[in-house]
Amino acid sequence: MRMVDLIEKKRDGLALTTDEIQYIISGFTNGSIPDYQMSALSMAIYFQGMTEQERADLTMAMVNSGDQIDLSGIEGIKVDKHSTGGVGDTTTLVLGPLVAAVGVPVAKMSGRGLGHTGGTIDKLESVAGFHAEIESEQFIELVNKNKLAVIGQSGNLTPADKKLYALRDVTATVNSIAMIASSIMSKKIAAGADAIVLDVKTGAGAFMKTLADSEDLARAMVDIGNNVGRNTMAVISDMSQPLGFAIGNALEVKEAIDTLKGEGPEDLTELSLTLGSHMVYLAKKADTLKEARGLLENAIKDGSALHAFKVFLEAQGGDASVVDEPAKLPQAQYSFELEAKAEGYVSEIVADEIGTAAMLLGAGRATKDSVIDLSVGLVLRKKIGDQVKKGESLVTIHSHFENVAEVKEKLYANIKISIDKVEKPTLVYKEIT
Ligand code: URA
Ligand code: CA
C-alpha cells in the first residue's frame, strides 16, 4: 500500500477499506507516514466525508493504536456518559452518585484539561483530601463496592487520536463530523464502557452552534457506537446559556450537592434526570425510561443519591462532611453583585462569553500550566426568561481580587435584557438512538 494512492482515492470521493484505514492509522502513529501526507488526507476527508463503515473503522483503528482499559472485573453493564462540552456543566458530578445510588456501576476516567472551569477531577479536588490518583486495582474494587469511582487519565490511550487532533488543529481540519465523531468515540471506547450516553450540546457555548450540526454529530457518534458493539444513544441539549447557576469548581460541587438534595437548579436537575434515565435503562436496571426516571427521583427523595456522594468522596480520601456543611468548601475572599441596569426579561446569557468571564477570575486554565483557583467563579441569579427589576442582582461574582471591572464589563456585554417577555429556551431538543 502507498499512502499517496490512498490520499488520491479519498480525494476522488471513494471509500477507504478497513485494511487501508488500519494501515494509515498505524503508519501515522509510528511515524512512517509523515505529517504532510496525513494533513493532505485530513483535508480530503474534510471535503469528501466518510461512510458509516469508514467512521467505525477509523474509530477502531484509533482505539487499537494504544492501551484499552479493561473493566471486565466490574460486575454489571458499565455505562459512561460523555458531554461534548459546555459552560458550567455540572452534570457529571450529579450523575455519578445519582445513578450509582440505583445500582449502575460508574467507572469514570476523567481529566483536567483546558476550559472555562477545571475538569471533573479539578472540581472534586475542592473537597479537602480528595484524590483521583488511584491504582487500577483499587479503582475496580471501589466501583464494585460503591458503584462509583473516578480515576485520573492514565496509560497510553488513543495515541493516534492525540496526534491526529493536534495535526487537524493546525491544518483547519478540526471541523469534520466524521473525524470529530471518531475522535470522541475512540476515547470513550478505549476507556472501556459497555454502553455510552452522549450529551451533545447545541448553541453559543457549544462546539456545534446549530441544531442541525449538533444532530449530525450526534447521529454520527451513535452510529459508530452501535456499529462497534457499544449500545449508544445521544441527547441534544441546550448550551445557549450556561447550565444551572454555578460556573466554577467549588461552586459547582456545592451546586451538585444541592441538586442531589433535590434543591438544585431546574435545568440541571432535569438534564441530570434525562441523561441518568438513559444510563439506568442502558444498564438494564429498568425496563422503561419512565421506570428509570422514577428510580432516580426516588434516590433524590430518600437521600440515597446524596449518601452515595458521601461514600464516594470518603473512599477517595475526601472530607465528606462538606456535603452537610458546604461552607467548608474553598471560599473566595470577595463577592460582588452584578446589578441589572434596566428592568425587563433576561433574553440572552451568552454561554461561552460567560465562561470566559469565569476564566478571567481564575476558575479555568488558559494554558496547560495555569493554576486554577478552586474557590472563584460565577453564580447566575437569573436565567433566560426570568423577570428582573432594575438594581436586582443578575450574577454573584466570587473573586480573590477586589477589582472585577473587566469581568463586570464582559458580563454586562453578554447578558441582555429585553422589555418584551421572553420564553425559556428548550432544554432537551432531541433524543437519538
Ligand atoms: N473533541 C474531540 O475530542 N475531538 C475532536 O475532534 C473534536 C472535539
Ligand atoms: Ca452549573
Short mmCIF file of C-alpha atoms and ligand atoms in Angstrom, two decimals:
data_model
loop_
_atom_site.label_atom_id
_atom_site.label_comp_id
_atom_site.label_asym_id
_atom_site.label_seq_id
_atom_site.Cartn_x
_atom_site.Cartn_y
_atom_site.Cartn_z
CA MET A 1 0.00 0.00 0.00
CA ARG A 2 1.16 3.54 -0.70
CA MET A 3 -0.18 6.50 1.23
CA VAL A 4 -0.21 8.68 -1.88
CA ASP A 5 -2.67 6.30 -3.58
CA LEU A 6 -4.94 6.38 -0.55
CA ILE A 7 -4.91 10.18 -0.46
CA GLU A 8 -5.83 10.18 -4.14
CA LYS A 9 -8.63 7.68 -3.54
CA LYS A 10 -10.19 9.80 -0.81
CA ARG A 11 -9.61 13.00 -2.78
CA ASP A 12 -11.70 11.49 -5.57
CA GLY A 13 -14.53 10.65 -3.17
CA LEU A 14 -14.05 6.90 -2.88
CA ALA A 15 -14.36 4.97 0.38
CA LEU A 16 -11.28 3.52 2.07
CA THR A 17 -11.32 -0.09 3.18
CA THR A 18 -10.87 -1.37 6.73
CA ASP A 19 -7.31 -2.51 5.92
CA GLU A 20 -6.43 0.80 4.30
CA ILE A 21 -7.63 2.78 7.33
CA GLN A 22 -5.72 0.43 9.64
CA TYR A 23 -2.58 0.93 7.52
CA ILE A 24 -2.95 4.72 7.64
CA ILE A 25 -3.53 4.97 11.39
CA SER A 26 -0.77 2.61 12.41
CA GLY A 27 1.67 4.24 9.98
CA PHE A 28 0.80 7.71 11.21
CA THR A 29 1.11 6.65 14.86
CA ASN A 30 4.51 5.02 14.41
CA GLY A 31 5.82 7.87 12.27
CA SER A 32 6.24 6.00 8.97
CA ILE A 33 3.52 8.16 7.44
CA PRO A 34 4.65 11.81 7.66
CA ASP A 35 2.51 14.71 8.86
CA TYR A 36 2.30 16.24 5.38
CA GLN A 37 0.61 13.18 3.93
CA MET A 38 -1.74 12.88 6.89
CA SER A 39 -2.56 16.58 6.52
CA ALA A 40 -3.49 16.06 2.89
CA LEU A 41 -5.64 13.07 3.77
CA SER A 42 -7.37 15.03 6.56
CA MET A 43 -8.24 17.77 4.10
CA ALA A 44 -9.59 15.19 1.65
CA ILE A 45 -11.73 13.69 4.43
CA TYR A 46 -12.85 17.18 5.39
CA PHE A 47 -14.24 17.72 1.89
CA GLN A 48 -15.33 14.20 0.95
CA GLY A 49 -16.54 12.92 4.32
CA MET A 50 -16.57 9.26 5.30
CA THR A 51 -19.13 6.49 5.06
CA GLU A 52 -20.61 4.91 8.16
CA GLN A 53 -18.26 1.95 7.73
CA GLU A 54 -15.20 4.18 7.34
CA ARG A 55 -16.09 6.09 10.51
CA ALA A 56 -16.37 2.87 12.50
CA ASP A 57 -13.07 1.65 11.02
CA LEU A 58 -11.30 4.93 11.81
CA THR A 59 -12.61 4.81 15.37
CA MET A 60 -11.45 1.25 15.98
CA ALA A 61 -8.07 1.86 14.35
CA MET A 62 -7.53 4.72 16.80
CA VAL A 63 -8.75 2.59 19.72
CA ASN A 64 -6.24 -0.10 18.71
CA SER A 65 -3.38 2.41 18.44
CA GLY A 66 -2.86 2.31 22.22
CA ASP A 67 -3.97 0.80 25.52
CA GLN A 68 -7.55 -0.05 26.35
CA ILE A 69 -8.93 -0.02 29.87
CA ASP A 70 -10.13 -3.43 30.96
CA LEU A 71 -13.25 -3.04 33.10
CA SER A 72 -14.22 -6.71 32.91
CA GLY A 73 -13.54 -7.04 36.64
CA ILE A 74 -16.56 -4.85 37.33
CA GLU A 75 -19.91 -6.56 37.69
CA GLY A 76 -22.78 -5.27 35.59
CA ILE A 77 -23.10 -3.14 32.49
CA LYS A 78 -20.72 -0.19 32.65
CA VAL A 79 -22.38 2.89 31.19
CA ASP A 80 -20.35 6.01 30.53
CA LYS A 81 -21.66 9.50 29.88
CA HIS A 82 -19.87 11.96 27.65
CA SER A 83 -20.65 15.60 27.12
CA THR A 84 -19.34 17.45 24.07
CA GLY A 85 -18.61 20.30 26.46
CA GLY A 86 -20.32 23.40 27.66
CA VAL A 87 -20.20 26.09 30.31
CA GLY A 88 -20.91 25.32 33.95
CA ASP A 89 -21.92 21.77 33.05
CA THR A 90 -22.22 20.18 36.47
CA THR A 91 -23.99 17.01 35.27
CA THR A 92 -21.07 14.59 35.72
CA LEU A 93 -20.85 15.46 39.42
CA VAL A 94 -24.58 14.88 39.81
CA LEU A 95 -24.93 11.82 37.60
CA GLY A 96 -22.18 9.70 39.17
CA PRO A 97 -23.76 9.41 42.63
CA LEU A 98 -27.29 9.59 41.24
CA VAL A 99 -27.08 6.52 39.01
CA ALA A 100 -24.70 4.71 41.40
CA ALA A 101 -27.45 5.01 44.02
CA VAL A 102 -29.71 2.84 41.88
CA GLY A 103 -27.03 0.24 41.24
CA VAL A 104 -25.48 1.31 37.93
CA PRO A 105 -21.68 0.89 38.06
CA VAL A 106 -19.90 4.13 37.16
CA ALA A 107 -16.19 3.70 36.39
CA LYS A 108 -15.26 7.23 35.44
CA MET A 109 -11.95 8.15 33.91
CA SER A 110 -11.64 11.89 33.91
CA GLY A 111 -9.25 14.68 33.13
CA ARG A 112 -8.32 18.22 33.94
CA GLY A 113 -7.80 19.92 30.62
CA LEU A 114 -8.34 23.45 29.42
CA GLY A 115 -11.60 25.28 29.71
CA HIS A 116 -13.76 27.81 31.49
CA THR A 117 -13.52 25.79 34.68
CA GLY A 118 -11.41 22.81 35.56
CA GLY A 119 -12.39 19.27 34.62
CA THR A 120 -14.28 16.86 36.85
CA ILE A 121 -11.17 15.97 38.84
CA ASP A 122 -10.28 19.61 39.50
CA LYS A 123 -13.81 20.25 40.70
CA LEU A 124 -13.73 17.24 43.02
CA GLU A 125 -10.38 18.35 44.41
CA SER A 126 -12.16 21.28 46.04
CA VAL A 127 -13.19 18.67 48.59
CA ALA A 128 -10.23 18.57 51.01
CA GLY A 129 -8.24 15.36 50.71
CA PHE A 130 -9.98 14.00 47.62
CA HIS A 131 -7.65 12.42 45.09
CA ALA A 132 -8.12 10.53 41.84
CA GLU A 133 -4.59 9.13 41.62
CA ILE A 134 -5.55 5.58 42.48
CA GLU A 135 -4.26 2.26 41.13
CA SER A 136 -6.47 0.48 38.64
CA GLU A 137 -7.00 -2.48 41.02
CA GLN A 138 -8.32 -0.12 43.67
CA PHE A 139 -10.45 1.65 41.08
CA ILE A 140 -12.14 -1.63 40.10
CA GLU A 141 -12.58 -2.60 43.75
CA LEU A 142 -14.20 0.72 44.60
CA VAL A 143 -16.63 0.53 41.70
CA ASN A 144 -17.65 -2.98 42.75
CA LYS A 145 -18.10 -1.87 46.33
CA ASN A 146 -19.65 1.61 45.97
CA LYS A 147 -20.74 1.60 42.29
CA LEU A 148 -18.73 4.79 41.74
CA ALA A 149 -15.08 5.78 41.46
CA VAL A 150 -13.14 8.38 39.50
CA ILE A 151 -9.61 7.83 38.24
CA GLY A 152 -7.26 10.28 36.53
CA GLN A 153 -6.30 9.63 32.94
CA SER A 154 -3.56 7.06 32.89
CA GLY A 155 -1.97 4.79 30.33
CA ASN A 156 -1.43 5.44 26.69
CA LEU A 157 -4.99 5.77 25.39
CA THR A 158 -5.64 6.50 21.70
CA PRO A 159 -2.23 7.99 20.81
CA ALA A 160 -3.38 8.15 17.17
CA ASP A 161 -6.18 10.48 18.15
CA LYS A 162 -3.84 12.72 20.15
CA LYS A 163 -1.51 13.06 17.20
CA LEU A 164 -4.25 13.47 14.63
CA TYR A 165 -6.22 16.01 16.69
CA ALA A 166 -3.06 18.13 17.08
CA LEU A 167 -2.46 17.96 13.33
CA ARG A 168 -6.08 18.83 12.48
CA ASP A 169 -5.85 21.77 14.83
CA VAL A 170 -3.15 23.43 12.70
CA THR A 171 -4.44 22.37 9.28
CA ALA A 172 -8.01 23.75 9.51
CA THR A 173 -9.50 20.26 9.53
CA VAL A 174 -10.96 20.01 13.04
CA ASN A 175 -14.45 20.76 11.87
CA SER A 176 -15.24 17.47 10.14
CA ILE A 177 -18.16 15.47 11.55
CA ALA A 178 -16.51 12.18 10.57
CA MET A 179 -13.27 13.00 12.35
CA ILE A 180 -14.83 14.65 15.42
CA ALA A 181 -17.19 11.71 15.92
CA SER A 182 -14.39 9.14 15.52
CA SER A 183 -12.12 11.12 17.82
CA ILE A 184 -14.63 11.35 20.66
CA MET A 185 -15.88 7.77 20.30
CA SER A 186 -12.37 6.28 20.16
CA LYS A 187 -11.61 7.77 23.58
CA LYS A 188 -14.87 6.51 25.11
CA ILE A 189 -14.40 3.02 23.71
CA ALA A 190 -10.77 2.79 24.81
CA ALA A 191 -11.92 3.80 28.31
CA GLY A 192 -13.84 0.53 28.45
CA ALA A 193 -17.54 1.40 28.62
CA ASP A 194 -20.11 -1.20 27.52
CA ALA A 195 -22.74 1.43 26.79
CA ILE A 196 -22.49 5.17 26.19
CA VAL A 197 -24.87 8.08 26.74
CA LEU A 198 -23.82 11.19 24.84
CA ASP A 199 -24.86 14.70 25.77
CA VAL A 200 -24.38 16.70 22.59
CA LYS A 201 -24.64 20.39 23.36
CA THR A 202 -26.02 22.93 20.97
CA GLY A 203 -25.88 26.75 21.00
CA ALA A 204 -23.42 29.58 21.66
CA GLY A 205 -21.46 27.77 24.36
CA ALA A 206 -21.21 24.52 22.40
CA PHE A 207 -18.77 23.09 19.90
CA MET A 208 -21.69 22.82 17.47
CA LYS A 209 -23.59 26.09 17.31
CA THR A 210 -26.62 24.98 15.31
CA LEU A 211 -29.17 22.28 15.98
CA ALA A 212 -28.64 20.73 12.54
CA ASP A 213 -24.87 20.36 13.09
CA SER A 214 -25.39 19.01 16.59
CA GLU A 215 -27.83 16.46 15.24
CA ASP A 216 -25.39 15.35 12.52
CA LEU A 217 -22.64 14.90 15.10
CA ALA A 218 -24.95 13.02 17.48
CA ARG A 219 -26.13 10.72 14.70
CA ALA A 220 -22.53 10.03 13.59
CA MET A 221 -21.42 9.12 17.12
CA VAL A 222 -24.46 6.97 17.89
CA ASP A 223 -23.93 5.04 14.63
CA ILE A 224 -20.25 4.47 15.40
CA GLY A 225 -21.03 3.19 18.90
CA ASN A 226 -23.75 0.86 17.76
CA ASN A 227 -21.69 -0.38 14.80
CA VAL A 228 -18.81 -1.40 17.04
CA GLY A 229 -20.96 -3.15 19.62
CA ARG A 230 -21.43 -0.46 22.25
CA ASN A 231 -25.02 0.42 22.93
CA THR A 232 -25.03 4.18 22.35
CA MET A 233 -27.60 6.99 22.41
CA ALA A 234 -27.45 10.76 22.41
CA VAL A 235 -29.41 13.61 23.93
CA ILE A 236 -29.14 17.02 22.27
CA SER A 237 -29.35 19.68 24.94
CA ASP A 238 -29.23 23.45 25.09
CA MET A 239 -25.99 25.32 25.66
CA SER A 240 -27.09 28.78 24.58
CA GLN A 241 -26.87 29.77 28.25
CA PRO A 242 -24.76 28.09 30.97
CA LEU A 243 -26.30 25.03 32.64
CA GLY A 244 -27.51 25.54 36.20
CA PHE A 245 -26.40 28.61 38.11
CA ALA A 246 -22.80 27.92 39.14
CA ILE A 247 -19.70 28.22 36.94
CA GLY A 248 -16.60 27.44 38.96
CA ASN A 249 -15.07 24.47 40.69
CA ALA A 250 -16.09 24.51 44.37
CA LEU A 251 -19.22 26.44 43.35
CA GLU A 252 -20.24 23.58 41.09
CA VAL A 253 -19.58 20.99 43.78
CA LYS A 254 -21.96 22.95 46.01
CA GLU A 255 -24.47 23.05 43.14
CA ALA A 256 -24.17 19.30 42.65
CA ILE A 257 -24.81 18.74 46.37
CA ASP A 258 -27.90 20.96 46.18
CA THR A 259 -29.13 19.02 43.16
CA LEU A 260 -28.59 15.65 44.83
CA LYS A 261 -30.67 17.01 47.73
CA GLY A 262 -33.47 17.91 45.32
CA GLU A 263 -32.78 21.63 45.73
CA GLY A 264 -30.77 22.26 42.58
CA PRO A 265 -31.46 24.45 39.54
CA GLU A 266 -34.37 23.29 37.43
CA ASP A 267 -32.42 22.80 34.19
CA LEU A 268 -29.51 20.93 35.79
CA THR A 269 -31.95 18.69 37.66
CA GLU A 270 -33.97 17.96 34.54
CA LEU A 271 -30.96 17.24 32.34
CA SER A 272 -29.43 15.00 35.02
CA LEU A 273 -32.69 13.03 35.29
CA THR A 274 -32.93 12.74 31.49
CA LEU A 275 -29.35 11.57 30.97
CA GLY A 276 -29.50 9.43 34.10
CA SER A 277 -32.66 7.68 32.94
CA HIS A 278 -30.93 6.65 29.73
CA MET A 279 -27.91 5.39 31.69
CA VAL A 280 -30.11 3.32 34.01
CA TYR A 281 -32.04 1.97 31.04
CA LEU A 282 -28.91 1.03 29.05
CA ALA A 283 -27.51 -0.62 32.19
CA LYS A 284 -30.71 -2.71 32.24
CA LYS A 285 -31.63 -1.60 35.75
CA ALA A 286 -35.08 -0.62 34.49
CA ASP A 287 -37.34 -1.88 31.71
CA THR A 288 -38.54 1.53 30.58
CA LEU A 289 -37.23 5.08 30.67
CA LYS A 290 -40.17 6.04 32.84
CA GLU A 291 -39.30 3.39 35.40
CA ALA A 292 -35.65 4.52 35.30
CA ARG A 293 -36.63 8.11 35.97
CA GLY A 294 -38.82 7.04 38.87
CA LEU A 295 -35.88 5.20 40.46
CA LEU A 296 -33.69 8.29 40.16
CA GLU A 297 -36.33 10.67 41.50
CA ASN A 298 -36.70 8.34 44.42
CA ALA A 299 -32.94 8.24 45.06
CA ILE A 300 -33.02 12.01 45.40
CA LYS A 301 -36.08 11.98 47.66
CA ASP A 302 -34.91 9.25 50.03
CA GLY A 303 -31.37 10.63 50.34
CA SER A 304 -29.59 7.65 48.79
CA ALA A 305 -28.08 9.74 45.96
CA LEU A 306 -26.61 12.17 48.47
CA HIS A 307 -25.37 9.27 50.57
CA ALA A 308 -23.67 7.74 47.51
CA PHE A 309 -21.80 11.03 47.00
CA LYS A 310 -20.54 10.99 50.61
CA VAL A 311 -19.42 7.37 50.38
CA PHE A 312 -17.61 8.06 47.11
CA LEU A 313 -15.79 11.15 48.42
CA GLU A 314 -14.69 9.38 51.57
CA ALA A 315 -13.46 6.30 49.69
CA GLN A 316 -11.08 8.55 47.73
CA GLY A 317 -9.78 10.44 50.75
CA GLY A 318 -12.22 13.35 50.65
CA ASP A 319 -13.77 15.10 53.64
CA ALA A 320 -17.41 14.05 53.15
CA SER A 321 -18.63 16.44 55.83
CA VAL A 322 -18.72 19.14 53.11
CA VAL A 323 -21.93 17.54 51.89
CA ASP A 324 -23.70 18.67 55.07
CA GLU A 325 -21.54 21.76 55.54
CA PRO A 326 -20.79 23.20 52.07
CA ALA A 327 -19.26 26.27 53.75
CA LYS A 328 -16.22 24.04 54.29
CA LEU A 329 -15.52 24.17 50.54
CA PRO A 330 -12.92 26.74 49.43
CA GLN A 331 -14.45 30.22 49.64
CA ALA A 332 -13.35 33.25 47.63
CA GLN A 333 -12.23 36.32 49.52
CA TYR A 334 -14.66 38.73 47.87
CA SER A 335 -18.12 38.57 46.40
CA PHE A 336 -19.82 41.20 44.27
CA GLU A 337 -23.27 41.50 42.74
CA LEU A 338 -23.82 42.43 39.10
CA GLU A 339 -26.80 44.73 39.30
CA ALA A 340 -29.29 44.95 36.45
CA LYS A 341 -29.17 48.34 34.76
CA ALA A 342 -32.73 48.08 33.49
CA GLU A 343 -35.90 46.15 34.20
CA GLY A 344 -37.41 43.58 31.88
CA TYR A 345 -36.78 39.95 30.99
CA VAL A 346 -33.43 38.25 30.55
CA SER A 347 -33.24 37.40 26.86
CA GLU A 348 -29.67 36.20 26.40
CA ILE A 349 -26.81 34.88 28.58
CA VAL A 350 -24.13 34.09 26.01
CA ALA A 351 -22.67 30.88 27.40
CA ASP A 352 -19.13 30.93 26.01
CA GLU A 353 -18.55 34.58 26.95
CA ILE A 354 -19.83 33.98 30.48
CA GLY A 355 -17.44 31.03 30.64
CA THR A 356 -14.59 33.30 29.62
CA ALA A 357 -15.55 35.71 32.42
CA ALA A 358 -15.26 32.82 34.91
CA MET A 359 -11.86 32.01 33.46
CA LEU A 360 -10.73 35.63 33.92
CA LEU A 361 -11.47 35.18 37.62
CA GLY A 362 -9.14 32.16 37.62
CA ALA A 363 -11.72 29.34 37.57
CA GLY A 364 -10.24 27.70 34.46
CA ARG A 365 -6.93 27.11 32.73
CA ALA A 366 -5.98 29.41 29.87
CA THR A 367 -2.86 27.32 29.22
CA LYS A 368 -1.80 23.84 30.27
CA ASP A 369 0.33 25.24 33.10
CA SER A 370 -2.17 27.72 34.58
CA VAL A 371 -3.06 27.22 38.21
CA ILE A 372 -6.79 27.05 38.94
CA ASP A 373 -8.37 28.89 41.87
CA LEU A 374 -10.98 26.38 43.04
CA SER A 375 -12.94 28.95 45.06
CA VAL A 376 -13.74 31.55 42.41
CA GLY A 377 -16.39 31.78 39.73
CA LEU A 378 -19.89 32.98 38.97
CA VAL A 379 -23.34 32.17 40.26
CA LEU A 380 -26.16 33.26 37.98
CA ARG A 381 -29.12 34.77 39.82
CA LYS A 382 -31.28 34.94 36.72
CA LYS A 383 -31.68 32.73 33.67
CA ILE A 384 -33.20 33.37 30.26
CA GLY A 385 -36.91 34.16 30.59
CA ASP A 386 -36.67 35.41 34.19
CA GLN A 387 -38.10 38.80 35.06
CA VAL A 388 -35.68 41.28 36.55
CA LYS A 389 -36.03 44.62 38.33
CA LYS A 390 -33.52 47.43 37.97
CA GLY A 391 -30.78 47.04 40.60
CA GLU A 392 -31.53 43.35 41.21
CA SER A 393 -28.56 41.01 41.06
CA LEU A 394 -28.01 39.14 37.79
CA VAL A 395 -24.84 37.36 38.87
CA THR A 396 -22.80 36.94 42.04
CA ILE A 397 -19.09 37.21 41.28
CA HIS A 398 -16.78 35.24 43.58
CA SER A 399 -13.26 36.60 43.29
CA HIS A 400 -9.94 36.67 45.05
CA PHE A 401 -9.18 40.14 43.77
CA GLU A 402 -11.02 43.33 44.53
CA ASN A 403 -11.05 44.87 41.08
CA VAL A 404 -13.51 42.98 38.91
CA ALA A 405 -14.23 45.79 36.44
CA GLU A 406 -13.15 43.75 33.42
CA VAL A 407 -15.30 40.79 34.48
CA LYS A 408 -18.31 43.02 35.07
CA GLU A 409 -17.89 44.63 31.67
CA LYS A 410 -17.81 41.23 29.99
CA LEU A 411 -20.89 40.09 31.88
CA TYR A 412 -22.87 43.23 31.07
CA ALA A 413 -21.97 42.87 27.40
CA ASN A 414 -23.25 39.29 27.31
CA ILE A 415 -26.38 39.33 29.45
CA LYS A 416 -29.17 41.01 27.53
CA ILE A 417 -32.41 42.30 28.99
CA SER A 418 -35.46 42.92 26.83
CA ILE A 419 -38.64 44.82 27.59
CA ASP A 420 -40.75 42.10 26.00
CA LYS A 421 -41.49 38.83 27.72
CA VAL A 422 -39.07 36.06 26.73
CA GLU A 423 -39.70 32.30 26.62
CA LYS A 424 -37.35 29.93 28.43
CA PRO A 425 -35.19 28.06 25.88
CA THR A 426 -35.89 24.40 25.20
CA LEU A 427 -33.58 22.26 27.34
CA VAL A 428 -33.67 18.90 25.57
CA TYR A 429 -34.17 19.13 21.85
CA LYS A 430 -33.91 15.55 20.79
CA GLU A 431 -33.00 12.03 21.76
CA ILE A 432 -31.18 9.98 19.14
CA THR A 433 -30.93 6.22 19.38
N1 URA B 1 -13.28 16.89 20.72
C1 URA B 1 -12.56 15.78 20.49
O1 URA B 1 -12.27 15.02 21.40
N2 URA B 1 -12.17 15.52 19.25
C2 URA B 1 -12.46 16.33 18.21
O2 URA B 1 -12.08 16.03 17.10
C3 URA B 1 -13.21 17.49 18.46
C4 URA B 1 -13.62 17.75 19.74
CA CA B 2 -23.57 24.76 36.66
#
